[in-house]
PDB file of C-alpha atoms in Angstrom:
ATOM      1  CA  MET A   3     137.699 132.818  32.975  1.00 35.00           C
ATOM      2  CA  THR A   4     140.711 132.649  35.274  1.00 36.00           C
ATOM      3  CA  THR A   5     143.123 135.564  35.168  1.00 41.00           C
ATOM      4  CA  THR A   6     146.765 135.447  36.126  1.00 44.00           C
ATOM      5  CA  ASN A   7     148.344 138.625  37.374  1.00 49.00           C
ATOM      6  CA  PRO A   8     151.847 139.277  36.048  1.00 48.00           C
ATOM      7  CA  ALA A   9     154.747 139.966  38.327  1.00 50.00           C
ATOM      8  CA  PRO A  10     155.318 143.622  39.229  1.00 51.00           C
ATOM      9  CA  GLY A  11     157.612 145.300  36.747  1.00 59.00           C
ATOM     10  CA  ASN A  12     155.783 144.615  33.521  1.00 92.00           C
ATOM     11  CA  VAL A  13     155.508 147.677  31.292  1.00 97.00           C
ATOM     12  CA  ALA A  14     152.448 148.268  29.108  1.00 98.00           C
ATOM     13  CA  LEU A  15     151.199 151.085  26.871  1.00 99.00           C
ATOM     14  CA  GLN A  16     147.762 152.656  27.205  1.00 99.00           C
ATOM     15  CA  LEU A  17     146.719 152.842  23.560  1.00 99.00           C
ATOM     16  CA  TYR A  18     144.907 156.139  24.133  1.00 98.00           C
ATOM     17  CA  THR A  19     148.413 157.570  23.768  1.00 99.00           C
ATOM     18  CA  VAL A  20     148.407 156.578  20.087  1.00 98.00           C
ATOM     19  CA  ARG A  21     144.679 157.006  19.437  1.00 98.00           C
ATOM     20  CA  SER A  22     145.325 159.033  16.288  1.00 96.00           C
ATOM     21  CA  LEU A  23     146.831 155.869  14.797  1.00 97.00           C
ATOM     22  CA  THR A  24     144.634 153.134  16.261  1.00 96.00           C
ATOM     23  CA  GLN A  25     141.452 154.609  14.807  1.00 92.00           C
ATOM     24  CA  GLY A  26     142.519 153.496  11.354  1.00 90.00           C
ATOM     25  CA  ASP A  27     144.910 150.618  12.005  1.00 96.00           C
ATOM     26  CA  LEU A  28     144.654 149.126  15.483  1.00 98.00           C
ATOM     27  CA  LEU A  29     146.214 145.801  14.514  1.00 98.00           C
ATOM     28  CA  GLY A  30     149.120 147.495  12.763  1.00 98.00           C
ATOM     29  CA  VAL A  31     149.719 149.674  15.804  1.00 98.00           C
ATOM     30  CA  LEU A  32     149.894 146.562  17.984  1.00 99.00           C
ATOM     31  CA  ASP A  33     152.697 145.313  15.736  1.00 98.00           C
ATOM     32  CA  ARG A  34     154.602 148.562  16.243  1.00 98.00           C
ATOM     33  CA  VAL A  35     154.018 148.634  20.002  1.00 98.00           C
ATOM     34  CA  ALA A  36     155.382 145.107  20.317  1.00 98.00           C
ATOM     35  CA  ALA A  37     158.417 146.115  18.252  1.00 98.00           C
ATOM     36  CA  ILE A  38     159.203 148.895  20.740  1.00 97.00           C
ATOM     37  CA  GLY A  39     159.465 146.271  23.472  1.00 96.00           C
ATOM     38  CA  TYR A  40     156.274 146.657  25.486  1.00 97.00           C
ATOM     39  CA  ALA A  41     155.117 143.540  27.329  1.00 97.00           C
ATOM     40  CA  GLY A  42     151.452 144.505  27.153  1.00 98.00           C
ATOM     41  CA  VAL A  43     148.822 147.034  26.195  1.00 98.00           C
ATOM     42  CA  GLU A  44     145.826 148.652  27.810  1.00 99.00           C
ATOM     43  CA  PHE A  45     142.945 149.290  25.439  1.00 99.00           C
ATOM     44  CA  ALA A  46     140.795 152.394  25.003  1.00 98.00           C
ATOM     45  CA  GLY A  47     138.341 150.854  22.540  1.00 97.00           C
ATOM     46  CA  LEU A  48     138.809 148.269  19.802  1.00 98.00           C
ATOM     47  CA  SER A  49     138.136 150.450  16.743  1.00 96.00           C
ATOM     48  CA  GLY A  50     135.230 148.227  15.721  1.00 96.00           C
ATOM     49  CA  ILE A  51     137.365 145.082  15.462  1.00 98.00           C
ATOM     50  CA  PRO A  52     135.994 141.934  17.159  1.00 98.00           C
ATOM     51  CA  ALA A  53     137.719 141.140  20.433  1.00 98.00           C
ATOM     52  CA  THR A  54     138.574 137.643  19.223  1.00 98.00           C
ATOM     53  CA  GLU A  55     140.432 139.060  16.212  1.00 98.00           C
ATOM     54  CA  VAL A  56     142.362 141.468  18.406  1.00 99.00           C
ATOM     55  CA  ARG A  57     143.181 138.628  20.796  1.00 98.00           C
ATOM     56  CA  ALA A  58     144.562 136.550  17.940  1.00 98.00           C
ATOM     57  CA  ARG A  59     146.917 139.362  16.911  1.00 98.00           C
ATOM     58  CA  LEU A  60     148.040 139.841  20.507  1.00 98.00           C
ATOM     59  CA  ASP A  61     148.818 136.145  20.797  1.00 98.00           C
ATOM     60  CA  SER A  62     150.844 136.202  17.590  1.00 98.00           C
ATOM     61  CA  LEU A  63     152.897 139.106  18.952  1.00 98.00           C
ATOM     62  CA  GLY A  64     153.287 137.793  22.495  1.00 96.00           C
ATOM     63  CA  LEU A  65     151.559 140.879  23.918  1.00 97.00           C
ATOM     64  CA  ALA A  66     149.577 140.637  27.148  1.00 97.00           C
ATOM     65  CA  VAL A  67     146.477 142.648  27.972  1.00 98.00           C
ATOM     66  CA  ALA A  68     147.003 144.826  31.032  1.00 98.00           C
ATOM     67  CA  GLY A  69     143.415 146.075  30.991  1.00 98.00           C
ATOM     68  CA  ALA A  70     140.781 147.909  28.994  1.00 99.00           C
ATOM     69  CA  HIS A  71     139.008 151.226  29.476  1.00 99.00           C
ATOM     70  CA  VAL A  72     135.242 150.993  29.047  1.00 99.00           C
ATOM     71  CA  PRO A  73     132.902 154.008  29.382  1.00 98.00           C
ATOM     72  CA  LEU A  74     130.533 153.944  32.346  1.00 98.00           C
ATOM     73  CA  ALA A  75     127.538 154.244  30.005  1.00 98.00           C
ATOM     74  CA  ARG A  76     128.461 150.907  28.443  1.00 98.00           C
ATOM     75  CA  TRP A  77     129.060 149.280  31.811  1.00 99.00           C
ATOM     76  CA  GLU A  78     125.609 150.327  32.961  1.00 98.00           C
ATOM     77  CA  GLY A  79     123.742 149.824  29.691  1.00 98.00           C
ATOM     78  CA  GLU A  80     125.184 146.511  28.529  1.00 98.00           C
ATOM     79  CA  THR A  81     127.072 144.934  31.401  1.00 99.00           C
ATOM     80  CA  ASP A  82     126.979 141.409  30.013  1.00 98.00           C
ATOM     81  CA  VAL A  83     128.173 142.525  26.571  1.00 98.00           C
ATOM     82  CA  VAL A  84     131.066 144.424  28.141  1.00 99.00           C
ATOM     83  CA  LEU A  85     132.079 141.428  30.226  1.00 99.00           C
ATOM     84  CA  ASP A  86     131.825 139.120  27.215  1.00 99.00           C
ATOM     85  CA  GLU A  87     134.182 141.425  25.303  1.00 98.00           C
ATOM     86  CA  LEU A  88     136.657 141.626  28.171  1.00 99.00           C
ATOM     87  CA  VAL A  89     136.699 137.856  28.525  1.00 99.00           C
ATOM     88  CA  ALA A  90     137.194 137.379  24.766  1.00 99.00           C
ATOM     89  CA  LEU A  91     139.973 139.957  24.801  1.00 98.00           C
ATOM     90  CA  GLY A  92     141.649 138.274  27.747  1.00 98.00           C
ATOM     91  CA  SER A  93     141.605 141.428  29.849  1.00 98.00           C
ATOM     92  CA  PRO A  94     141.875 140.857  33.605  1.00 98.00           C
ATOM     93  CA  TYR A  95     140.733 144.424  34.338  1.00 99.00           C
ATOM     94  CA  GLY A  96     137.859 146.579  33.108  1.00 99.00           C
ATOM     95  CA  VAL A  97     138.410 150.245  33.911  1.00 99.00           C
ATOM     96  CA  VAL A  98     136.012 153.195  33.965  1.00 99.00           C
ATOM     97  CA  PRO A  99     138.192 156.064  32.685  1.00 98.00           C
ATOM     98  CA  ILE A 100     136.024 159.022  33.787  1.00 98.00           C
ATOM     99  CA  VAL A 101     132.460 159.795  34.869  1.00 97.00           C
ATOM    100  CA  PRO A 102     130.118 162.616  33.784  1.00 96.00           C
ATOM    101  CA  ALA A 103     130.349 165.828  35.808  1.00 94.00           C
ATOM    102  CA  GLU A 104     126.819 165.559  37.198  1.00 93.00           C
ATOM    103  CA  ARG A 105     127.685 162.235  38.817  1.00 94.00           C
ATOM    104  CA  ARG A 106     130.672 163.518  40.776  1.00 94.00           C
ATOM    105  CA  GLN A 107     129.793 166.987  42.064  1.00 92.00           C
ATOM    106  CA  THR A 108     128.181 166.157  45.417  1.00 96.00           C
ATOM    107  CA  ALA A 109     128.782 163.650  48.169  1.00 97.00           C
ATOM    108  CA  GLY A 110     125.379 162.101  47.545  1.00 97.00           C
ATOM    109  CA  ALA A 111     126.085 161.616  43.851  1.00 97.00           C
ATOM    110  CA  VAL A 112     129.422 159.971  44.586  1.00 98.00           C
ATOM    111  CA  GLN A 113     127.908 157.704  47.235  1.00 98.00           C
ATOM    112  CA  ALA A 114     125.373 156.541  44.655  1.00 98.00           C
ATOM    113  CA  LEU A 115     128.222 156.003  42.207  1.00 98.00           C
ATOM    114  CA  ALA A 116     130.123 153.949  44.783  1.00 99.00           C
ATOM    115  CA  ALA A 117     127.154 151.603  45.131  1.00 99.00           C
ATOM    116  CA  ILE A 118     126.981 151.196  41.349  1.00 99.00           C
ATOM    117  CA  PHE A 119     130.715 150.527  41.153  1.00 99.00           C
ATOM    118  CA  THR A 120     130.428 147.833  43.810  1.00 99.00           C
ATOM    119  CA  SER A 121     127.563 146.185  41.935  1.00 99.00           C
ATOM    120  CA  LEU A 122     129.475 146.263  38.643  1.00 99.00           C
ATOM    121  CA  GLY A 123     132.602 144.996  40.359  1.00 99.00           C
ATOM    122  CA  ARG A 124     130.759 142.029  41.804  1.00 99.00           C
ATOM    123  CA  ALA A 125     129.294 141.227  38.392  1.00 99.00           C
ATOM    124  CA  GLY A 126     132.772 141.387  36.898  1.00 99.00           C
ATOM    125  CA  ALA A 127     134.226 139.161  39.590  1.00 99.00           C
ATOM    126  CA  GLN A 128     131.802 136.407  38.608  1.00 98.00           C
ATOM    127  CA  ARG A 129     133.426 136.425  35.158  1.00 98.00           C
ATOM    128  CA  GLY A 130     137.022 136.716  36.365  1.00 98.00           C
ATOM    129  CA  ILE A 131     137.215 140.456  35.628  1.00 98.00           C
ATOM    130  CA  ARG A 132     138.314 143.008  38.214  1.00 99.00           C
ATOM    131  CA  PHE A 133     136.542 146.358  37.975  1.00 99.00           C
ATOM    132  CA  ALA A 134     138.606 149.530  38.456  1.00 99.00           C
ATOM    133  CA  TYR A 135     138.276 153.302  38.313  1.00 99.00           C
ATOM    134  CA  HIS A 136     140.839 155.665  36.780  1.00 99.00           C
ATOM    135  CA  HIS A 137     141.073 159.087  38.397  1.00 99.00           C
ATOM    136  CA  HIS A 138     142.086 162.494  37.079  1.00 98.00           C
ATOM    137  CA  ALA A 139     142.676 165.652  39.168  1.00 98.00           C
ATOM    138  CA  MET A 140     139.092 166.600  40.062  1.00 97.00           C
ATOM    139  CA  GLU A 141     138.709 163.579  42.332  1.00 98.00           C
ATOM    140  CA  PHE A 142     140.994 165.316  44.852  1.00 98.00           C
ATOM    141  CA  GLU A 143     138.729 168.372  45.273  1.00 96.00           C
ATOM    142  CA  PRO A 144     136.471 168.583  48.370  1.00 95.00           C
ATOM    143  CA  LEU A 145     132.887 167.634  47.552  1.00 95.00           C
ATOM    144  CA  SER A 146     129.758 169.634  48.211  1.00 90.00           C
ATOM    145  CA  GLY A 147     128.209 168.068  51.300  1.00 91.00           C
ATOM    146  CA  GLY A 148     131.247 165.886  51.869  1.00 89.00           C
ATOM    147  CA  ASP A 149     132.531 167.426  55.119  1.00 92.00           C
ATOM    148  CA  GLY A 150     135.907 168.034  53.512  1.00 93.00           C
ATOM    149  CA  ARG A 151     136.102 164.643  51.868  1.00 96.00           C
ATOM    150  CA  THR A 152     136.919 164.244  48.200  1.00 98.00           C
ATOM    151  CA  MET A 153     135.414 162.054  45.521  1.00 98.00           C
ATOM    152  CA  LEU A 154     138.346 159.683  45.827  1.00 98.00           C
ATOM    153  CA  ASP A 155     137.943 159.528  49.608  1.00 98.00           C
ATOM    154  CA  LEU A 156     134.334 158.414  49.233  1.00 98.00           C
ATOM    155  CA  LEU A 157     135.041 155.924  46.461  1.00 99.00           C
ATOM    156  CA  ILE A 158     137.815 154.328  48.496  1.00 99.00           C
ATOM    157  CA  GLU A 159     135.766 154.266  51.698  1.00 98.00           C
ATOM    158  CA  GLU A 160     132.364 153.289  50.323  1.00 98.00           C
ATOM    159  CA  THR A 161     133.139 150.675  47.691  1.00 99.00           C
ATOM    160  CA  ASP A 162     133.725 147.014  48.461  1.00 98.00           C
ATOM    161  CA  PRO A 163     137.523 146.536  48.400  1.00 98.00           C
ATOM    162  CA  ALA A 164     137.054 143.045  47.001  1.00 98.00           C
ATOM    163  CA  ALA A 165     134.982 144.384  44.099  1.00 99.00           C
ATOM    164  CA  VAL A 166     136.490 147.753  43.176  1.00 99.00           C
ATOM    165  CA  ALA A 167     140.115 148.576  42.421  1.00 99.00           C
ATOM    166  CA  PHE A 168     141.747 151.829  41.334  1.00 99.00           C
ATOM    167  CA  GLU A 169     144.027 152.794  38.491  1.00 99.00           C
ATOM    168  CA  VAL A 170     146.316 155.394  40.016  1.00 99.00           C
ATOM    169  CA  ASP A 171     147.621 158.059  37.631  1.00 99.00           C
ATOM    170  CA  LEU A 172     150.774 159.565  39.098  1.00 99.00           C
ATOM    171  CA  TYR A 173     150.638 162.728  36.974  1.00 99.00           C
ATOM    172  CA  TRP A 174     147.001 163.485  37.719  1.00 99.00           C
ATOM    173  CA  ALA A 175     147.553 162.875  41.429  1.00 99.00           C
ATOM    174  CA  VAL A 176     150.293 165.520  41.431  1.00 98.00           C
ATOM    175  CA  VAL A 177     148.167 167.950  39.404  1.00 98.00           C
ATOM    176  CA  GLY A 178     145.348 167.373  41.892  1.00 98.00           C
ATOM    177  CA  GLY A 179     147.620 168.357  44.772  1.00 97.00           C
ATOM    178  CA  ALA A 180     147.984 164.856  46.200  1.00 98.00           C
ATOM    179  CA  ASP A 181     151.035 162.839  47.163  1.00 98.00           C
ATOM    180  CA  PRO A 182     150.921 159.867  44.772  1.00 98.00           C
ATOM    181  CA  ALA A 183     153.146 157.735  46.996  1.00 98.00           C
ATOM    182  CA  ALA A 184     150.790 158.302  49.922  1.00 98.00           C
ATOM    183  CA  LEU A 185     147.819 157.484  47.702  1.00 98.00           C
ATOM    184  CA  LEU A 186     149.395 154.190  46.672  1.00 98.00           C
ATOM    185  CA  ALA A 187     150.135 153.376  50.313  1.00 97.00           C
ATOM    186  CA  ARG A 188     146.461 153.963  51.056  1.00 97.00           C
ATOM    187  CA  LEU A 189     145.451 151.351  48.469  1.00 97.00           C
ATOM    188  CA  PRO A 190     147.392 148.162  49.259  1.00 94.00           C
ATOM    189  CA  GLY A 191     146.200 145.503  46.858  1.00 95.00           C
ATOM    190  CA  ARG A 192     143.677 147.903  45.295  1.00 98.00           C
ATOM    191  CA  ALA A 193     145.919 149.623  42.731  1.00 98.00           C
ATOM    192  CA  PRO A 194     146.923 146.887  40.290  1.00 97.00           C
ATOM    193  CA  LEU A 195     147.355 149.308  37.376  1.00 98.00           C
ATOM    194  CA  VAL A 196     149.378 152.532  37.538  1.00 98.00           C
ATOM    195  CA  HIS A 197     149.616 155.181  34.814  1.00 99.00           C
ATOM    196  CA  LEU A 198     153.000 156.807  34.316  1.00 99.00           C
ATOM    197  CA  LYS A 199     153.483 160.092  32.520  1.00 98.00           C
ATOM    198  CA  ASP A 200     155.521 163.119  33.471  1.00 99.00           C
ATOM    199  CA  ALA A 201     154.891 166.790  34.190  1.00 98.00           C
ATOM    200  CA  GLY A 202     156.747 169.469  32.278  1.00 97.00           C
ATOM    201  CA  THR A 203     157.873 172.845  33.565  1.00 97.00           C
ATOM    202  CA  GLU A 204     155.590 174.664  31.119  1.00 95.00           C
ATOM    203  CA  THR A 205     151.806 174.768  31.335  1.00 95.00           C
ATOM    204  CA  ASN A 206     149.379 173.847  28.587  1.00 92.00           C
ATOM    205  CA  GLU A 207     146.249 175.640  27.396  1.00 92.00           C
ATOM    206  CA  LYS A 208     144.375 174.352  30.470  1.00 92.00           C
ATOM    207  CA  GLY A 209     146.862 175.988  32.821  1.00 95.00           C
ATOM    208  CA  ILE A 210     148.275 172.701  34.111  1.00 96.00           C
ATOM    209  CA  PRO A 211     151.727 171.181  33.525  1.00 97.00           C
ATOM    210  CA  ALA A 212     152.215 169.816  30.035  1.00 96.00           C
ATOM    211  CA  ASP A 213     152.246 166.022  30.098  1.00 97.00           C
ATOM    212  CA  LEU A 214     155.397 164.327  28.826  1.00 98.00           C
ATOM    213  CA  PRO A 215     156.698 160.769  28.471  1.00 99.00           C
ATOM    214  CA  ALA A 216     157.565 159.323  31.871  1.00 98.00           C
ATOM    215  CA  GLY A 217     161.110 160.224  32.846  1.00 98.00           C
ATOM    216  CA  GLU A 218     161.202 163.417  30.785  1.00 98.00           C
ATOM    217  CA  GLY A 219     159.817 165.866  33.341  1.00 98.00           C
ATOM    218  CA  THR A 220     159.730 166.800  37.001  1.00 98.00           C
ATOM    219  CA  LEU A 221     158.048 163.915  38.841  1.00 98.00           C
ATOM    220  CA  PRO A 222     160.215 162.337  41.593  1.00 98.00           C
ATOM    221  CA  TRP A 223     160.618 158.897  40.050  1.00 97.00           C
ATOM    222  CA  GLU A 224     163.267 157.891  42.586  1.00 97.00           C
ATOM    223  CA  THR A 225     160.481 157.732  45.184  1.00 97.00           C
ATOM    224  CA  LEU A 226     157.532 156.905  42.934  1.00 97.00           C
ATOM    225  CA  ILE A 227     158.893 153.704  41.373  1.00 96.00           C
ATOM    226  CA  PRO A 228     159.551 152.090  44.785  1.00 95.00           C
ATOM    227  CA  ALA A 229     156.094 153.248  45.919  1.00 96.00           C
ATOM    228  CA  VAL A 230     154.473 151.564  42.922  1.00 96.00           C
ATOM    229  CA  ARG A 231     156.393 148.384  43.647  1.00 93.00           C
ATOM    230  CA  ALA A 232     155.435 148.439  47.327  1.00 94.00           C
ATOM    231  CA  SER A 233     151.757 148.867  46.438  1.00 94.00           C
ATOM    232  CA  GLY A 234     151.673 145.478  44.724  1.00 92.00           C
ATOM    233  CA  ALA A 235     150.802 146.950  41.318  1.00 95.00           C
ATOM    234  CA  HIS A 236     150.925 144.474  38.457  1.00 95.00           C
ATOM    235  CA  TRP A 237     151.544 146.870  35.579  1.00 97.00           C
ATOM    236  CA  PHE A 238     153.495 150.044  34.982  1.00 98.00           C
ATOM    237  CA  ILE A 239     151.433 151.624  32.178  1.00 99.00           C
ATOM    238  CA  ALA A 240     152.881 154.392  30.010  1.00 99.00           C
ATOM    239  CA  GLU A 241     150.193 156.883  28.999  1.00 99.00           C
ATOM    240  CA  GLN A 242     150.011 160.396  27.591  1.00 98.00           C
ATOM    241  CA  ASP A 243     146.998 162.564  26.939  1.00 97.00           C
ATOM    242  CA  ASN A 244     148.898 164.902  24.643  1.00 95.00           C
ATOM    243  CA  PRO A 245     151.763 163.125  22.886  1.00 97.00           C
ATOM    244  CA  ASN A 246     153.643 164.561  19.930  1.00 96.00           C
ATOM    245  CA  PRO A 247     150.883 164.675  17.285  1.00 95.00           C
ATOM    246  CA  ALA A 248     153.402 164.167  14.504  1.00 96.00           C
ATOM    247  CA  ASP A 249     154.706 160.907  15.981  1.00 97.00           C
ATOM    248  CA  PRO A 250     152.977 159.646  19.134  1.00 98.00           C
ATOM    249  CA  LEU A 251     154.776 156.315  18.848  1.00 98.00           C
ATOM    250  CA  ALA A 252     158.079 158.135  19.311  1.00 98.00           C
ATOM    251  CA  ASP A 253     156.828 159.400  22.671  1.00 98.00           C
ATOM    252  CA  ALA A 254     155.643 155.876  23.489  1.00 99.00           C
ATOM    253  CA  ALA A 255     159.125 154.559  22.706  1.00 98.00           C
ATOM    254  CA  THR A 256     160.734 157.212  24.912  1.00 98.00           C
ATOM    255  CA  ALA A 257     158.410 156.295  27.760  1.00 98.00           C
ATOM    256  CA  TRP A 258     159.207 152.597  27.367  1.00 98.00           C
ATOM    257  CA  ARG A 259     162.964 153.218  27.474  1.00 97.00           C
ATOM    258  CA  ASN A 260     162.713 155.458  30.520  1.00 97.00           C
ATOM    259  CA  ILE A 261     160.300 153.278  32.473  1.00 97.00           C
ATOM    260  CA  THR A 262     162.276 150.127  31.724  1.00 95.00           C
ATOM    261  CA  ARG A 263     165.439 151.847  32.935  1.00 95.00           C
ATOM    262  CA  MET A 264     163.781 153.257  36.061  1.00 94.00           C
ATOM    263  CA  VAL A 265     162.065 149.999  36.962  1.00 92.00           C
ATOM    264  CA  GLY A 266     165.322 148.147  36.467  1.00 86.00           C
ATOM    265  CA  SER A 267     167.243 150.556  38.676  1.00 68.00           C
ATOM    266  CA  GLY A 268     164.485 150.976  41.250  1.00 61.00           C
ATOM    267  CA  GLY A 269     163.843 154.637  40.510  1.00 67.00           C
TER     268      GLY A 269
END
C-alpha cells in the first residue's frame, strides 16, 4: 500500500469525540461528520463493522482517513491483523492511544516499550503504515530511574525516527506543564498528526482544566497554529474527551468552524 500525505491544513475529527453515537451508528455518524465540513476522520475503533465497508462509505462521502487508534494489546497480539485492517481502511497512520500504567512508570519499562514501538513501526512501514504514539499529561513527568528524563524524552530519544512518529495533543501538553510549540519544534517530521482541543478556566472532577472545542478556551492559538504548520504536520485533528453529552456533534461542529478559521488566518 502506498500512502499519500495530505497538504498541511486539512482538518479531521477524532471519532472518540462522538463515541456515544458511533457505538450504534458509525456509518450514519460519518455522514453527519462529512456534512459539517470535515475533510477526514481519525478512528477509535470500527464498532464491529468490516474495514472494507467503512472504506466504501468514506469513499462515497469524500472523507479521507487521517489515522486510526489501535490499542497496544492488539498491536502486540495480532500485528498482522491490525495492519490488514489499517490497509483495508486506507489509514496511513496507526496510533497507540495510551499504554498501561505498569509499562510507563520506570525508565527501564519505557526503554523496553521504545524497543517494541520501533519493532512495530518497522513492521508497519513494510505495509505502508506509519506507527505513532499519542501522549497525555503523564508522559511529561520525570521517570523513576530516568535521571530527570520523562517518558516522552525516552520515547523520542530511543525509538527509530524512521519507524515511530508522535501524535502531539496540544491540550495534554499544556496540562502536563510542557510548551506544545517547543515540543513540536523538537519533532520535525515526526508529528504528522496533531490533536486540537482547548482548556477552560474551570477544572473538572480530575482537577485539571475542562476540555472544550478548540478555539473556545485559553490556549494561545495565535502561536500554536503556526507551530503546527512549521512542524510539517499533515492533519489538524479536532478531539474532545468530554464533549457535551447531549450533543457531541455540536461541539465537533464548533471545533471545525474555529479550526478552519484559525488555520485560514494563521492563528
